[in-house]
Coordinates of C-alpha atoms in Angstrom, one line a residue:
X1 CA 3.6 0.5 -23.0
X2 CA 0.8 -0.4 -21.6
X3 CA -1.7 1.3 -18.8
X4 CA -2.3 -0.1 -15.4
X5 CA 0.2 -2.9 -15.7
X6 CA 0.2 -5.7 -13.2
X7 CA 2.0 -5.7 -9.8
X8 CA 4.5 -8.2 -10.7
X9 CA 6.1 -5.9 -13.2
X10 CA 7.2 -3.6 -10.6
X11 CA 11.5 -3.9 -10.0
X12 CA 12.4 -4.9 -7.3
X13 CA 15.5 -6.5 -5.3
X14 CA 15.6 -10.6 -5.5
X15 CA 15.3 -10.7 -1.8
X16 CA 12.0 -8.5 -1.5
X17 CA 8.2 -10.3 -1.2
X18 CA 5.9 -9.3 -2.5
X19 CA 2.2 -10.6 -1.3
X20 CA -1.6 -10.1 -1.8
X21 CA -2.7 -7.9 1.3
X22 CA -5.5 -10.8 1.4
X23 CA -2.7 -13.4 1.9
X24 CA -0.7 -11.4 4.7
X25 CA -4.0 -11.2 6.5
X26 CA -4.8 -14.9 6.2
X27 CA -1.1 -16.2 7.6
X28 CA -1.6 -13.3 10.3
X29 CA -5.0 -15.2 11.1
X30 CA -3.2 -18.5 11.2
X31 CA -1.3 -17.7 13.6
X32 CA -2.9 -15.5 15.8
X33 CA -1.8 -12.2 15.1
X34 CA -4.8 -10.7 13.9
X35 CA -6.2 -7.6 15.8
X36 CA -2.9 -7.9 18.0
X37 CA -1.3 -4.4 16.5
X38 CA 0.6 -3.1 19.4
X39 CA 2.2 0.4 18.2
X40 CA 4.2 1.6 20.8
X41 CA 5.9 -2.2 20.6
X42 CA 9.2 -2.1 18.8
X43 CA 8.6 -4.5 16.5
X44 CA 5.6 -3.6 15.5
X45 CA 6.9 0.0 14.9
X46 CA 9.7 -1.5 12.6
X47 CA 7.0 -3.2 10.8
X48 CA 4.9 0.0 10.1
X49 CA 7.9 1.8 9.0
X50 CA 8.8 -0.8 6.8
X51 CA 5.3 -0.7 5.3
X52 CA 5.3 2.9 4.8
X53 CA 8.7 2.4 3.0
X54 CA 7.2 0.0 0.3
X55 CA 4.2 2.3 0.1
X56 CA 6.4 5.8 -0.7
X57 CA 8.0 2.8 -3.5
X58 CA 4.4 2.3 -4.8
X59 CA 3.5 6.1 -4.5
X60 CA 6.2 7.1 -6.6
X61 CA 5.7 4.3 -9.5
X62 CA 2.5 5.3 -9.8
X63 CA 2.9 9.0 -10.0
X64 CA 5.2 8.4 -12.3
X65 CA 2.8 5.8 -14.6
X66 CA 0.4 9.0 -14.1
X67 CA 2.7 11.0 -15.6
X68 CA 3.5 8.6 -18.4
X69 CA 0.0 7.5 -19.1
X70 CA -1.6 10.6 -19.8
X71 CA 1.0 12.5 -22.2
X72 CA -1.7 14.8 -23.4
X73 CA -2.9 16.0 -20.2
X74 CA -1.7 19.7 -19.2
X75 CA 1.4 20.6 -18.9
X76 CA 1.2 21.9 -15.1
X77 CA -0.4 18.7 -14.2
X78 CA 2.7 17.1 -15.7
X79 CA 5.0 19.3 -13.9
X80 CA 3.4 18.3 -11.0
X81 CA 3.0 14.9 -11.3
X82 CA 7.2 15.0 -12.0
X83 CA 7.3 16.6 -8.5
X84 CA 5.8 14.0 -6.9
X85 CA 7.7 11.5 -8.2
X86 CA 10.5 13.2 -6.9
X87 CA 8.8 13.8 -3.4
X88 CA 7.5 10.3 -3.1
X89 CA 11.6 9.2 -4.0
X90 CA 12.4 11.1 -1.1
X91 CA 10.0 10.0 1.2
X92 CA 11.1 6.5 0.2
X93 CA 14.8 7.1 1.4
X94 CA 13.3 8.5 4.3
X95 CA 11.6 5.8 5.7
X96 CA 14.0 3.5 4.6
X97 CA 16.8 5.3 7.3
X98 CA 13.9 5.2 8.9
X99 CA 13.7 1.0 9.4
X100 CA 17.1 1.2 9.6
X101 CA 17.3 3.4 12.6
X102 CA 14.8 1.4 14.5
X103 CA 17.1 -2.0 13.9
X104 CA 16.1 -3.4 10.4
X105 CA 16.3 -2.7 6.7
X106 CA 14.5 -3.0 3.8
X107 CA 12.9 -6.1 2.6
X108 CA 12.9 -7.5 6.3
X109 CA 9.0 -7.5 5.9
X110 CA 6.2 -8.5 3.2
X111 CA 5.1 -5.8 0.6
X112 CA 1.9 -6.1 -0.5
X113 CA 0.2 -4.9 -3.6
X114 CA -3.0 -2.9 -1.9
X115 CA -1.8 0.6 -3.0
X116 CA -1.1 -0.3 -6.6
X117 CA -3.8 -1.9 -6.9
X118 CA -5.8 1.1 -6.0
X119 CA -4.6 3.4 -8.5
X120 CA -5.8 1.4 -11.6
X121 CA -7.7 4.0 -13.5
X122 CA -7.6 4.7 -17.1
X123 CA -9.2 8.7 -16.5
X124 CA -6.3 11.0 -14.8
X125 CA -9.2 12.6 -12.9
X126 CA -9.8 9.3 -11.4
X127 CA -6.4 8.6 -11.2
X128 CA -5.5 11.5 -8.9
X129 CA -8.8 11.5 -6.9
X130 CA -7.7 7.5 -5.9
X131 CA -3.9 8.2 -5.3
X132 CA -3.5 11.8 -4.1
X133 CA -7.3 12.5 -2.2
X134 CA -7.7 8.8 -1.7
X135 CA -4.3 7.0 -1.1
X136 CA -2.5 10.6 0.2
X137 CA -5.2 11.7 2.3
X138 CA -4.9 8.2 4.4
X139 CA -1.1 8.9 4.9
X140 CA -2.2 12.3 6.3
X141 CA -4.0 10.0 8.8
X142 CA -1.3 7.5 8.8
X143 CA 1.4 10.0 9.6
X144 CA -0.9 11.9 12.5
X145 CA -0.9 9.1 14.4
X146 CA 2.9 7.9 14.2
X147 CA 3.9 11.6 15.4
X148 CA 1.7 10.9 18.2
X149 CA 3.2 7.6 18.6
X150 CA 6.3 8.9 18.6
X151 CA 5.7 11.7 20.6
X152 CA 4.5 8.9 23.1
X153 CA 7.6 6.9 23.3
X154 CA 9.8 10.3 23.5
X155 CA 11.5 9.5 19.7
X156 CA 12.0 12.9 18.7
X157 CA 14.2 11.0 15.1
X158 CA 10.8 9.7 14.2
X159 CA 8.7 12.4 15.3
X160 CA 10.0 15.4 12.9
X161 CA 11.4 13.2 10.1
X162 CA 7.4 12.6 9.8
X163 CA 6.1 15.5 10.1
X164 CA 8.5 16.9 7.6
X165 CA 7.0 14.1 5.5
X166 CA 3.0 15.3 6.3
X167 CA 3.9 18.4 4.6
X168 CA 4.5 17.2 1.5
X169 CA 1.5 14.8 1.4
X170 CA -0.6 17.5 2.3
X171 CA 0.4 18.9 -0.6
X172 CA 0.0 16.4 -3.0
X173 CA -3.6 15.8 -1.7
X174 CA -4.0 19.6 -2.3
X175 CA -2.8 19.0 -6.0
X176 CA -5.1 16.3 -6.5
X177 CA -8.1 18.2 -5.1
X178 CA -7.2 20.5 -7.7
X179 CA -6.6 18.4 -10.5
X180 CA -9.4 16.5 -10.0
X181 CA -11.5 19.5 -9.8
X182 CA -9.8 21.6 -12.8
X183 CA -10.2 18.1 -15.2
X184 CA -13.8 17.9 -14.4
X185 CA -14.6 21.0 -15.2
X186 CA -18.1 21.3 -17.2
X187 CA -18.7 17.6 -16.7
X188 CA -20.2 16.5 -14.1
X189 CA -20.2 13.0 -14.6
X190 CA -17.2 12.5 -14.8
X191 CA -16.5 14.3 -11.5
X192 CA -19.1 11.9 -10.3
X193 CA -16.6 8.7 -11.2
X194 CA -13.8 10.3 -9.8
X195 CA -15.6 10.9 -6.7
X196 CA -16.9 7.4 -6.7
X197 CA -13.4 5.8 -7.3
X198 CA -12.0 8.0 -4.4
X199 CA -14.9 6.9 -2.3
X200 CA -13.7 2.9 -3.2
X201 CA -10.8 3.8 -2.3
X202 CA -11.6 5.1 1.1
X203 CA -14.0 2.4 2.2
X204 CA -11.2 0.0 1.4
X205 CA -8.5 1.6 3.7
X206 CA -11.3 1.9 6.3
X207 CA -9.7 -1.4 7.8
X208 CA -12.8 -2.8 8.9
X209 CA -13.4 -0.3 11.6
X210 CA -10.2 0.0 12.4
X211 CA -9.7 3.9 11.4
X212 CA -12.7 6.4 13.5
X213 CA -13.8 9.3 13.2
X214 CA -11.5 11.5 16.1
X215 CA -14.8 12.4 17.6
X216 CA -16.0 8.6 18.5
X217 CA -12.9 7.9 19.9
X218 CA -12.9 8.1 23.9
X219 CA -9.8 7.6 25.1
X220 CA -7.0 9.1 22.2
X221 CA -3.6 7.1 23.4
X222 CA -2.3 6.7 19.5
X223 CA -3.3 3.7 19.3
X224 CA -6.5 4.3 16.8
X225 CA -6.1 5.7 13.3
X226 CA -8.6 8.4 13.2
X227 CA -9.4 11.2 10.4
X228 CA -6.6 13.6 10.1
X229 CA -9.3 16.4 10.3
X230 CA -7.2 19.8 9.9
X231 CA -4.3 18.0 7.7
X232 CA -7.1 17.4 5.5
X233 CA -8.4 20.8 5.6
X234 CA -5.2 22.2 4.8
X235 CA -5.3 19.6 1.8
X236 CA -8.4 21.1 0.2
X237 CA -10.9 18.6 1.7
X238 CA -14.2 20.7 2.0
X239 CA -16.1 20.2 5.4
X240 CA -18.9 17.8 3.8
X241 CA -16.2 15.3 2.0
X242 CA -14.7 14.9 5.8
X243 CA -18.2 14.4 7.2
X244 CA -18.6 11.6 4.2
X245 CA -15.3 9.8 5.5
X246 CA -16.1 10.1 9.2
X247 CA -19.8 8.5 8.0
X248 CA -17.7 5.9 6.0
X249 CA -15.7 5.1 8.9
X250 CA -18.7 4.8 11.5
X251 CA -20.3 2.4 8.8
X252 CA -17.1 0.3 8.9
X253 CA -17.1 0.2 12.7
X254 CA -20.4 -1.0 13.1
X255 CA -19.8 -4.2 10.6

């Protein structure tokens, strides 16, 4: 079977869509929506859940093509990419009782293919520096701000079914921080491209300024995605890889 296969080929029910991320943003453009995120709105919340639903989807397929991929890899990075799999199919069922607390179920809303997309690397130490440093350590800043969210609107449901959830990413950022690390070792180059594709990653989930640095922002209501800084810490982020995400965002805001 082949490596790094195409979005399409992912299974799904008749009645989901799935979209270019590009394509959502265009029709939200058309018709006016664009920059109007309003996350203590109902709607909107149902909307975030839903995408953090088909996200947990895409997480587990591709720890489980990262297990598949790489057969002669070592056998604890194995075992542990078959524990994510297992997490991230949790997670999914999660969120999904999740949507269908707040008044919809799944396949209400567009999927799109950004996070798939995003782990298309052909070198496992790649591979886990995009999905679990890159792609993991964004849902530690994801999830940080829907408990304050949630904390916000007095949901206590939401509040500690994600934090329950932030633990295991924080984990799964910790394996890849490992992983990456342990595959690198004596080759610096290659720790260089795994780096790099993380750093791709990041810049790309930077939403144009829309995620800060916690330090730049004035007035912290929930409604700002900022840095996850002690999650992150806890994942095995080093002080100076932070400092190159916060210098990432601050770029992004100032386009």
């Amino acid at each position: 079977m082949q490596r790094c296969i195409p979005v399409d080929r992912l299974a799904r029910p008749d009645h989901f869509v799935l979209m270019r991320g590009r394509k959502v943003r265009e029709i939200r453009e058309e018709q006016g929506l664009e920059g109007r995120i309003l996350p203590f709105d109902e709607e909107a919340l149902r909307a975030r859940l839903h995408g953090i639903f088909t996200g947990e989807l895409q997480a587990m397929e591709a720890a489980g093509r990262t297990l598949f991929d790489f057969p002669d890899a070592p056998w604890e990075f194995q075992l542990d990419m078959a524990r994510q799999v297992w997490d991230e199919a949790r997670h999914g069922e999660i969120f999904e009782r999740l949507v269908e607390y707040m008044g919809g179920k799944a396949g209400d809303y567009v999927e799109t293919e950004i996070l798939w997309r995003c782990t298309q690397a052909e070198d496992p130490a790649a591979r886990v520096a995009g999905i679990n440093r890159g792609l993991e350590g964004l849902a530690c800043d994801v999830f940080d701000q829907l408990i304050r969210i949630a904390q916000r609107n007095g949901d206590e449901v939401i509040e500690r079914a994600v934090d329950y959830v932030l633990a295991d990413e924080i984990t799964h950022v910790r394996m890849g921080s490992k992983w990456m690390r342990k595959l690198c070792e004596g080759d610096p180059e290659r720790l260089q491209r795994a780096q790099a594709f993380q750093d791709g990653i990041d810049e790309v989930f930077n939403f144009r300024g829309g995620r800060r640095a916690a330090e730049d922002v004035q007035v912290d209501d929930g409604t700002m995605l900022t840095i996850a800084r002690e999650a992150r810490m806890l994942a095995g982020f080093s002080e100076e890889e932070i400092q190159r995400l916060v210098e990432s965002a601050r770029k992004s805001a100032a386009y």
